[in-house]
PDB file of C-alpha atoms in Angstrom:
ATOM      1  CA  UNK A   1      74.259 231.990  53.229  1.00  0.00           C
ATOM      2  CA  UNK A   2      72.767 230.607  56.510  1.00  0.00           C
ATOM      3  CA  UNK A   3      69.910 232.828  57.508  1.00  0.00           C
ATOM      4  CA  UNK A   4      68.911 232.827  61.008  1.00  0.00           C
ATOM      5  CA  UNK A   5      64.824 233.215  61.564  1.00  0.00           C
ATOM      6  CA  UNK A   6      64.192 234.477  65.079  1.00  0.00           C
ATOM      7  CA  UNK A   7      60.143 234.537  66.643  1.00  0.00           C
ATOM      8  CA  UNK A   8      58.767 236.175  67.889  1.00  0.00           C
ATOM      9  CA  UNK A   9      59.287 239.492  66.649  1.00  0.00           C
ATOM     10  CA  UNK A  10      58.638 241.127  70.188  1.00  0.00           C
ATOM     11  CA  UNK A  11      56.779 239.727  73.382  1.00  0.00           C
ATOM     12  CA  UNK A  12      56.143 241.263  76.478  1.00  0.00           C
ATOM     13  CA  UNK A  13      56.235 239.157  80.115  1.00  0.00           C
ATOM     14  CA  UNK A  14      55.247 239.878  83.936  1.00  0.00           C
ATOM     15  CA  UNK A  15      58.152 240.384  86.037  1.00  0.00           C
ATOM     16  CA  UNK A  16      59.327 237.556  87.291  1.00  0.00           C
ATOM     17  CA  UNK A  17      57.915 235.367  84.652  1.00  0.00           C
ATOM     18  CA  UNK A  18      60.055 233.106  81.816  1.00  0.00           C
ATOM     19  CA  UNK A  19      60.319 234.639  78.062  1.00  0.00           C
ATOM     20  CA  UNK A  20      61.559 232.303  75.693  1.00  0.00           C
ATOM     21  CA  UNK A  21      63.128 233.211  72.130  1.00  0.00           C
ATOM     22  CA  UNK A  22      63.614 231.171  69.493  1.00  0.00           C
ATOM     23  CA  UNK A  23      66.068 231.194  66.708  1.00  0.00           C
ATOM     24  CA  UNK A  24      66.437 228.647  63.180  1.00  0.00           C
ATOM     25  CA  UNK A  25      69.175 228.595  61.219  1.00  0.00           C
ATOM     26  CA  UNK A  26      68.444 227.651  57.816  1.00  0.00           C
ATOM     27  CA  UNK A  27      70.672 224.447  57.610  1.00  0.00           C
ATOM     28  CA  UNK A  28      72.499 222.483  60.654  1.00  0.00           C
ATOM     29  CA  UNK A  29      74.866 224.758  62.395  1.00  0.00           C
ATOM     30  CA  UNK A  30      76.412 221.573  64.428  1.00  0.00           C
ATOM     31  CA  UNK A  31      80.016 220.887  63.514  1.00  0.00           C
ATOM     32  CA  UNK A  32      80.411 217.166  64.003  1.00  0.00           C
ATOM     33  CA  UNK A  33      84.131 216.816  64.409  1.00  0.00           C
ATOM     34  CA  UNK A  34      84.183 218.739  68.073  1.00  0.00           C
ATOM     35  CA  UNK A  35      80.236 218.468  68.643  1.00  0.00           C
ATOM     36  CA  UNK A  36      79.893 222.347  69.002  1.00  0.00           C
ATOM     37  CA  UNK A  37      77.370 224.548  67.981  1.00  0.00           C
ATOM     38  CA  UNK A  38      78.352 227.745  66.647  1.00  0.00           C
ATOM     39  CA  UNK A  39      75.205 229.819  67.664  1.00  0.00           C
ATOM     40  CA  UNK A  40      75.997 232.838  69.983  1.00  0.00           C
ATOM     41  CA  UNK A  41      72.939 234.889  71.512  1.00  0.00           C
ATOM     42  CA  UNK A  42      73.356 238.835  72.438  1.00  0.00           C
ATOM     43  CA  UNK A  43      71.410 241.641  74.364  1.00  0.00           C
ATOM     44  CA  UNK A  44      71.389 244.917  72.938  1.00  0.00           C
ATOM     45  CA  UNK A  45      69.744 247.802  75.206  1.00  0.00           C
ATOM     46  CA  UNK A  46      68.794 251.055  73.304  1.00  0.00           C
ATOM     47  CA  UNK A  47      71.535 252.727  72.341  1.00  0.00           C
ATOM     48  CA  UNK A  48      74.119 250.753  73.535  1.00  0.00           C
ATOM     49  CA  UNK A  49      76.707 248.243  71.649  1.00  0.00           C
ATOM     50  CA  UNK A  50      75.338 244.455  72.151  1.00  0.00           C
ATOM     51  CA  UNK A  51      76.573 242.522  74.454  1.00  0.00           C
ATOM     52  CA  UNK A  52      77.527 238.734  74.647  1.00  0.00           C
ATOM     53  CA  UNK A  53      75.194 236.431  76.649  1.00  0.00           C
ATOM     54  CA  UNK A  54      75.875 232.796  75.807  1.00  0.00           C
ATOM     55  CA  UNK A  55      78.597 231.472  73.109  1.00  0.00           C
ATOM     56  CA  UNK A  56      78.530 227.280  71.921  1.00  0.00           C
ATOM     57  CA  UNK A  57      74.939 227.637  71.953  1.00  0.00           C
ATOM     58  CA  UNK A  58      74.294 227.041  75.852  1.00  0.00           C
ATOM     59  CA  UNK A  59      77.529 228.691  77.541  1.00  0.00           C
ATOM     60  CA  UNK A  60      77.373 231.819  79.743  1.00  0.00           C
ATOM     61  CA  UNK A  61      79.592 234.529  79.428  1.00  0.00           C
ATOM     62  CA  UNK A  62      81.770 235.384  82.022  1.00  0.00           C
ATOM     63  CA  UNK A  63      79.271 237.339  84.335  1.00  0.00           C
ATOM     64  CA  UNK A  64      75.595 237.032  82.589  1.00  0.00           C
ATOM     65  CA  UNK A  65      73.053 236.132  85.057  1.00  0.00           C
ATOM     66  CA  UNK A  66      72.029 232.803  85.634  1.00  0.00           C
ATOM     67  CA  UNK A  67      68.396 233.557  84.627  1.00  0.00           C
ATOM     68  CA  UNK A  68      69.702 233.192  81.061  1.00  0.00           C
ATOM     69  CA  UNK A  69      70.094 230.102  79.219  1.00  0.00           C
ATOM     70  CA  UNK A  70      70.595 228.467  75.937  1.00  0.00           C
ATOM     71  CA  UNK A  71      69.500 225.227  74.743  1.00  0.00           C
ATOM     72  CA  UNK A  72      69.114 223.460  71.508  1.00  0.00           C
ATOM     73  CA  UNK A  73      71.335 221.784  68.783  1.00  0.00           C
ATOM     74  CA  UNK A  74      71.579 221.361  64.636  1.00  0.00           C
ATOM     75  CA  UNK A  75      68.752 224.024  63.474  1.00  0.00           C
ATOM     76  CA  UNK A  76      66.776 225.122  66.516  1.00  0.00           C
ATOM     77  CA  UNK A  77      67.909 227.095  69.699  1.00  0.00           C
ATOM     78  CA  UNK A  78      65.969 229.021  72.180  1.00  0.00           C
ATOM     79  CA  UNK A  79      67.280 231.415  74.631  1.00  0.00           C
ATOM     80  CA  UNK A  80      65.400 231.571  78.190  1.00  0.00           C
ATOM     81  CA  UNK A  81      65.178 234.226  80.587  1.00  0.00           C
ATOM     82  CA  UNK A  82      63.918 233.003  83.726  1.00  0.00           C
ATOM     83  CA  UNK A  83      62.659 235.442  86.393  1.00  0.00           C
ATOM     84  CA  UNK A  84      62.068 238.019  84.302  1.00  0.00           C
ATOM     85  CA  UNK A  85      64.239 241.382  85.225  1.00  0.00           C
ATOM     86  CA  UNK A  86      63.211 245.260  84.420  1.00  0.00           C
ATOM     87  CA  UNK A  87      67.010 245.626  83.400  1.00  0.00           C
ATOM     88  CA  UNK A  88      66.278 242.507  80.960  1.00  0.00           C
ATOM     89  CA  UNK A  89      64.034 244.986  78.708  1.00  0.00           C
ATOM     90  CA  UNK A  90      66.414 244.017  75.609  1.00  0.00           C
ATOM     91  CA  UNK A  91      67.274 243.753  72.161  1.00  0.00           C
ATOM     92  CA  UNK A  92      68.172 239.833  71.431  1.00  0.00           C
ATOM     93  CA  UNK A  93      69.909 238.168  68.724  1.00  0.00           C
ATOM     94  CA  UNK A  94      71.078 234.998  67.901  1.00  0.00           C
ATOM     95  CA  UNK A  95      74.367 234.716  65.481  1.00  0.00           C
ATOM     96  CA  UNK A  96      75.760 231.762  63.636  1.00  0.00           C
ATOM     97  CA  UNK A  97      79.704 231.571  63.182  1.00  0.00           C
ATOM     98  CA  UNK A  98      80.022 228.540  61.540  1.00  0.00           C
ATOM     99  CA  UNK A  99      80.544 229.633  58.330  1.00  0.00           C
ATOM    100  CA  UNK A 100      81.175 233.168  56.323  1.00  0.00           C
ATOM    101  CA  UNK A 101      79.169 235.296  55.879  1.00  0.00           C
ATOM    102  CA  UNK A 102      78.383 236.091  59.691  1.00  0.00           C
ATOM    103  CA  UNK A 103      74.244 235.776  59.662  1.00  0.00           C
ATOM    104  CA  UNK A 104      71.976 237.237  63.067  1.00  0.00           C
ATOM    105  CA  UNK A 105      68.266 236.878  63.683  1.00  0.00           C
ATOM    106  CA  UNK A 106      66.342 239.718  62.884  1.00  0.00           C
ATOM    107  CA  UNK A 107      65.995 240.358  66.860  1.00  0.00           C
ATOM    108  CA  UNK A 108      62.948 239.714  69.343  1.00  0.00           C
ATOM    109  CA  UNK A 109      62.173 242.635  71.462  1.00  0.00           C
ATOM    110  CA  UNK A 110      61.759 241.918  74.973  1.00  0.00           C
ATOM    111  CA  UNK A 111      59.346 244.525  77.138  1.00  0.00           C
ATOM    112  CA  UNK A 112      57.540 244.102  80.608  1.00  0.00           C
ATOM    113  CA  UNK A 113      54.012 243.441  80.490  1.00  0.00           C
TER     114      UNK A 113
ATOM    115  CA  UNK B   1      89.341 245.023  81.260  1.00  0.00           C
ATOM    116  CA  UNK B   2      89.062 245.079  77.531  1.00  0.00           C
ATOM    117  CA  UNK B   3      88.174 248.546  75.713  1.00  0.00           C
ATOM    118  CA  UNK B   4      87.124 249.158  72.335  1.00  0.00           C
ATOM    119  CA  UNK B   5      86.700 253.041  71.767  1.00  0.00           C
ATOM    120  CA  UNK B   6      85.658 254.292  68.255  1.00  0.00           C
ATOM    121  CA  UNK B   7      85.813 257.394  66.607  1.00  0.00           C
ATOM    122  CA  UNK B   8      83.460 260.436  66.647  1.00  0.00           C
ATOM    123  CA  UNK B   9      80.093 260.362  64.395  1.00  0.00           C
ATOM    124  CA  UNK B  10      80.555 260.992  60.554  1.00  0.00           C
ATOM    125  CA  UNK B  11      78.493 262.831  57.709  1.00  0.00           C
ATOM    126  CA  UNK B  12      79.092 261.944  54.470  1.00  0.00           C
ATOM    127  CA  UNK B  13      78.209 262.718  50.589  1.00  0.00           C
ATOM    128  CA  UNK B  14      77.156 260.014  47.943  1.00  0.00           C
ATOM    129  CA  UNK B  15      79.768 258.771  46.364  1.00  0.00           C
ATOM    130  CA  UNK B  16      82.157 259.922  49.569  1.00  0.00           C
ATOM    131  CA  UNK B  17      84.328 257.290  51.516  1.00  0.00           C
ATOM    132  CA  UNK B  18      84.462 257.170  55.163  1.00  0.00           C
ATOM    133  CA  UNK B  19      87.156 255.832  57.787  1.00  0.00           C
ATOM    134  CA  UNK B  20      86.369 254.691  61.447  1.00  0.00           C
ATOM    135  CA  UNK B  21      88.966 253.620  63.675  1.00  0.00           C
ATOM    136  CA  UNK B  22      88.506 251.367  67.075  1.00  0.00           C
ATOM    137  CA  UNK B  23      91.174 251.508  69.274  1.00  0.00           C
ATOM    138  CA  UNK B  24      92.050 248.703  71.605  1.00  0.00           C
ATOM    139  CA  UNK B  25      93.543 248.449  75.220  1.00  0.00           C
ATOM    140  CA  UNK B  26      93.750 245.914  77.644  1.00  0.00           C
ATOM    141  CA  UNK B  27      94.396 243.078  75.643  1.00  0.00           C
ATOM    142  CA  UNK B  28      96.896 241.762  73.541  1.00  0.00           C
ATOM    143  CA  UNK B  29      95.765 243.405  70.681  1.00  0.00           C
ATOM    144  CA  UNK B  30      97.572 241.071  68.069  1.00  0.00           C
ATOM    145  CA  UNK B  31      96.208 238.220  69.978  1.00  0.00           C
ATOM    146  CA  UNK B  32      92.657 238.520  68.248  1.00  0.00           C
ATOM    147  CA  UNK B  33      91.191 239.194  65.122  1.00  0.00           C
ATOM    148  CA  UNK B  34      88.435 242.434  64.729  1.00  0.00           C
ATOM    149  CA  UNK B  35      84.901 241.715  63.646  1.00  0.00           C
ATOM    150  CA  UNK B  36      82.874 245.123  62.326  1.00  0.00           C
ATOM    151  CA  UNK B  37      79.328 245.136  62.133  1.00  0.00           C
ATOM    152  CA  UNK B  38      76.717 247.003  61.026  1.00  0.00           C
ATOM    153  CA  UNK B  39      73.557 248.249  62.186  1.00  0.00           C
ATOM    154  CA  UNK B  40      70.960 250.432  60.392  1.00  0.00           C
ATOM    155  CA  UNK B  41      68.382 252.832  61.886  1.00  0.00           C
ATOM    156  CA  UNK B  42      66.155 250.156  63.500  1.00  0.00           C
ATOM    157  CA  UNK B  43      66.750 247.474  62.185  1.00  0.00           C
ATOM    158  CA  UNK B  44      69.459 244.097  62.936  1.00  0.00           C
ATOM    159  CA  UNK B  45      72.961 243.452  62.974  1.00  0.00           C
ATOM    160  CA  UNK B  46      75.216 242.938  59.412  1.00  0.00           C
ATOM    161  CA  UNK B  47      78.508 241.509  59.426  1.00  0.00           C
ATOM    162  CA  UNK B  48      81.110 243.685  57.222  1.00  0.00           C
ATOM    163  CA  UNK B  49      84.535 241.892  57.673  1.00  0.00           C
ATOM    164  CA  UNK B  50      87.573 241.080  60.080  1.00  0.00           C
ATOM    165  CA  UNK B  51      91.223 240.888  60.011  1.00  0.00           C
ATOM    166  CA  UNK B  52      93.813 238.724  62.408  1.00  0.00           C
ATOM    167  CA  UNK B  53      96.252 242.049  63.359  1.00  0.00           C
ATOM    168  CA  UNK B  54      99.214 239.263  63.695  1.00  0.00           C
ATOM    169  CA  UNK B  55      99.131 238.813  59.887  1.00  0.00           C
ATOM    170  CA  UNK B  56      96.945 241.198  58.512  1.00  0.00           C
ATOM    171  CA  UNK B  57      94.502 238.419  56.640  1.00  0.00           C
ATOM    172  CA  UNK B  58      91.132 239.865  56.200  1.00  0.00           C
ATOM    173  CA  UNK B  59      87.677 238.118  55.692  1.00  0.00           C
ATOM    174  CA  UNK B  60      84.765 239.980  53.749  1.00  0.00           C
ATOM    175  CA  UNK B  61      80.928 239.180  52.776  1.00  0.00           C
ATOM    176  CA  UNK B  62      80.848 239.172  48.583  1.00  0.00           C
ATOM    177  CA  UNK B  63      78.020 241.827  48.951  1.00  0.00           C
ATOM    178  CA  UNK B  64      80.799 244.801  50.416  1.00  0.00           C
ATOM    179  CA  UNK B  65      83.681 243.137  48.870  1.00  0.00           C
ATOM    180  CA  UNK B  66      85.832 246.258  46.901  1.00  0.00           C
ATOM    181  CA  UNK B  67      83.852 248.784  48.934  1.00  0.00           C
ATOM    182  CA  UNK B  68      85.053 247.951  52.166  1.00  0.00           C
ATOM    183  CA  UNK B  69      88.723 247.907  54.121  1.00  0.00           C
ATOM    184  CA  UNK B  70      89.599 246.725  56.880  1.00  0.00           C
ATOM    185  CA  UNK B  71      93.352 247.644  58.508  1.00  0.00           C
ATOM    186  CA  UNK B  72      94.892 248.128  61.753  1.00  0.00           C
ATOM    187  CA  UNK B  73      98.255 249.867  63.557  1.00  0.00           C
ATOM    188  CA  UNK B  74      99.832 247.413  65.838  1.00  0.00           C
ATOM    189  CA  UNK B  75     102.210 249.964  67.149  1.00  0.00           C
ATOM    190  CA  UNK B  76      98.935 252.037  68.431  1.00  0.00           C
ATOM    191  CA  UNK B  77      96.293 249.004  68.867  1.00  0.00           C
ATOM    192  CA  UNK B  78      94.060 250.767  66.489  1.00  0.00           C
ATOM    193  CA  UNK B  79      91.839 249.006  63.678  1.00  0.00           C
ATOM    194  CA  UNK B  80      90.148 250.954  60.885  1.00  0.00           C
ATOM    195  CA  UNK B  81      87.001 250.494  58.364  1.00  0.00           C
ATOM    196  CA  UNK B  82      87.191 252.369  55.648  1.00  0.00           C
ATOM    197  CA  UNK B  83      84.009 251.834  53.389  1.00  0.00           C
ATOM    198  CA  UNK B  84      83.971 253.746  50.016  1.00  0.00           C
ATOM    199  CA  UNK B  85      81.410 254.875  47.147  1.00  0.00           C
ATOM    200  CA  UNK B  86      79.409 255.485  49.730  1.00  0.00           C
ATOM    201  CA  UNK B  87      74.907 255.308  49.528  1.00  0.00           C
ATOM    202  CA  UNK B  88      72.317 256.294  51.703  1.00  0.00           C
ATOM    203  CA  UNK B  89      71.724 253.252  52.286  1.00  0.00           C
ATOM    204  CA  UNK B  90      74.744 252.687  54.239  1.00  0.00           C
ATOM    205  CA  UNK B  91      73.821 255.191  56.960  1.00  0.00           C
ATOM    206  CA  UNK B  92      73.935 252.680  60.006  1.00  0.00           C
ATOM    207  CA  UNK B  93      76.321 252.722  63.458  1.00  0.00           C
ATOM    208  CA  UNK B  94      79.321 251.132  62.938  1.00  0.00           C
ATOM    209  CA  UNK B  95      80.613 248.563  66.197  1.00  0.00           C
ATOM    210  CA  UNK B  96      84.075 246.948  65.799  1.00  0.00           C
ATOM    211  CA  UNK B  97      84.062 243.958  68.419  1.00  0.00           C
ATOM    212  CA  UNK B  98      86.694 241.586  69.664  1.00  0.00           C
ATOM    213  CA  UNK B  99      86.284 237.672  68.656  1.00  0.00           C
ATOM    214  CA  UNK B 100      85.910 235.809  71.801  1.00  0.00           C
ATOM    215  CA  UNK B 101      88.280 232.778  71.411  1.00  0.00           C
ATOM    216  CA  UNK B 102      91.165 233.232  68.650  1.00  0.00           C
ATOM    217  CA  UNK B 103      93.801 230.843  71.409  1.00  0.00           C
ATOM    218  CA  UNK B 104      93.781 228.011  68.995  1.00  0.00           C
ATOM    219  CA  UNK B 105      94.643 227.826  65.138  1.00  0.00           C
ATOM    220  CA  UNK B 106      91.315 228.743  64.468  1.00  0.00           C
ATOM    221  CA  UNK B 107      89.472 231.846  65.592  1.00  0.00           C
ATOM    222  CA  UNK B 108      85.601 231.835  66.892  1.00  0.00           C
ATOM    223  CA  UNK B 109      83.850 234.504  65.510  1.00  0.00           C
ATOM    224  CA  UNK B 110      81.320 234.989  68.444  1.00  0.00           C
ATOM    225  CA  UNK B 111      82.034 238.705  69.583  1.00  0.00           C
ATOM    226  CA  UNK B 112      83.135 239.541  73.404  1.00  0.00           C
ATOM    227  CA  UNK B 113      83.488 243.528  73.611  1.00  0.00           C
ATOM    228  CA  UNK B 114      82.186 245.544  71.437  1.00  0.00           C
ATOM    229  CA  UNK B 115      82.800 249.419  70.542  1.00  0.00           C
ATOM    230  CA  UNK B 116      80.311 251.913  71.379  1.00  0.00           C
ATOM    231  CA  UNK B 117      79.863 252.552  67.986  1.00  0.00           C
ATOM    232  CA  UNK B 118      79.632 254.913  65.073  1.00  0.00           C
ATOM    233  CA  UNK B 119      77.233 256.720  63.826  1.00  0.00           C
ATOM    234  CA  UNK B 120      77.763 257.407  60.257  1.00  0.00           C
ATOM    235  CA  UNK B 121      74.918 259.247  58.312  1.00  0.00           C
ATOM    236  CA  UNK B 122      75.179 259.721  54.345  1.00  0.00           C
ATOM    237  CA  UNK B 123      73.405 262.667  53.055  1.00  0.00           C
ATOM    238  CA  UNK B 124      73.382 264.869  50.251  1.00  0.00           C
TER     239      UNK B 124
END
């Protein structure tokens, strides 16, 4: 199985400031023949289904804010939220679909310092 | 838009089996495959299965195969879960979500819309 290591566990960040989450996956998650990674990142508010942020690794949904991005390739990806938002207060996890089973991060909690 | 509506919260026995249904509107629902998930009290997200409604093919982790089901109703958009020999342990909400992509021949399991979940508690 390909298990996903997110840090930190939780951080907390001034409005208006950048948080940055990190997420490993535990071998390459990079599939050569289209050049695509499979690593999708959500945001889950408390009680509340999670919702889709960024799919291919770096692609916004349809709708998410600008302020978030994704970046990296192979093992390593990091999701940023620029400009730091009260409604950003958040759940995240990163999932890999390259392969069964379906592995997430353990989650980094995002709160407002 | 895409909905995903599940069924009411559950309480269950050991040993008891359980049946959530999700269903779908605003789609073509035989256009995608469902993805459930998992999610214990507090803690992160555990993938439990899918199935392509077109066909009927179903996908599940080795660690819930036999215990867990996965069906749907074409002719009312509706997919079930039914997990069985049931633990306390596997007292968690339960989300069925839509995969993103399935256009091609194969289907991308990242998840678009998601249910508002399930909440089934097992409890002697």
């Amino acid at each position: 199985d390909i298990v996903m290591t997110q840090s930190p566990d939780s951080l907390a960040v001034s409005l208006g400031e950048r948080a940055t989450i990190d997420c490993k996956a535990s071998q390459s998650i990079l599939y050569s023949s289209n050049n695509r990674n499979y690593l999708a990142w959500y945001q889950q508010k408390p009680g509340q289904p999670p919702q889709l942020l960024i799919y291919w690794a770096s692609t916004r949904e349809s709708g998410v804010p600008d302020r978030f991005s994704g970046s990296g390739s192979g093992t390593d990806f990091t999701l940023t939220i620029s400009n730091l938002q009260a409604e950003d207060v958040a759940v995240y996890y990163c999932q890999q679909y390259y392969t069964t089973p379906l592995t997430f991060g353990g989650g980094t909690k995002v709160e407002i310092k | 838009q895409v909905q995903l509506v599940q069924s009411g919260p559950e309480v269950k026995k050991p040993g008891a089996s359980v049946k959530v249904s999700c269903k779908a509107s605003g789609y073509t629902f035989t256009n995608y495959d469902i993805t459930w998930v998992r999610q214990a009290p507090g803690q992160g997200l555990e993938w439990m299965g899918w199935i392509n409604p077109y066909n009927g093919n179903t996908k599940y982790p080795q660690n819930l195969q036999g215990r867990v089901t996965v069906t749907t109703d074409t002719t009312t958009t509706t997919a079930y879960m039914e997990l069985g020999s049931l633990r306390s342990d596997d007292t968690a909400v339960y989300y069925c979500a839509r995969n993103r992509d399935c256009s091609s021949a194969i289907c991308y399991r990242d998840l678009d819309s998601w249910g508002q979940g399930t909440l089934v508690t097992v409890s002697s």
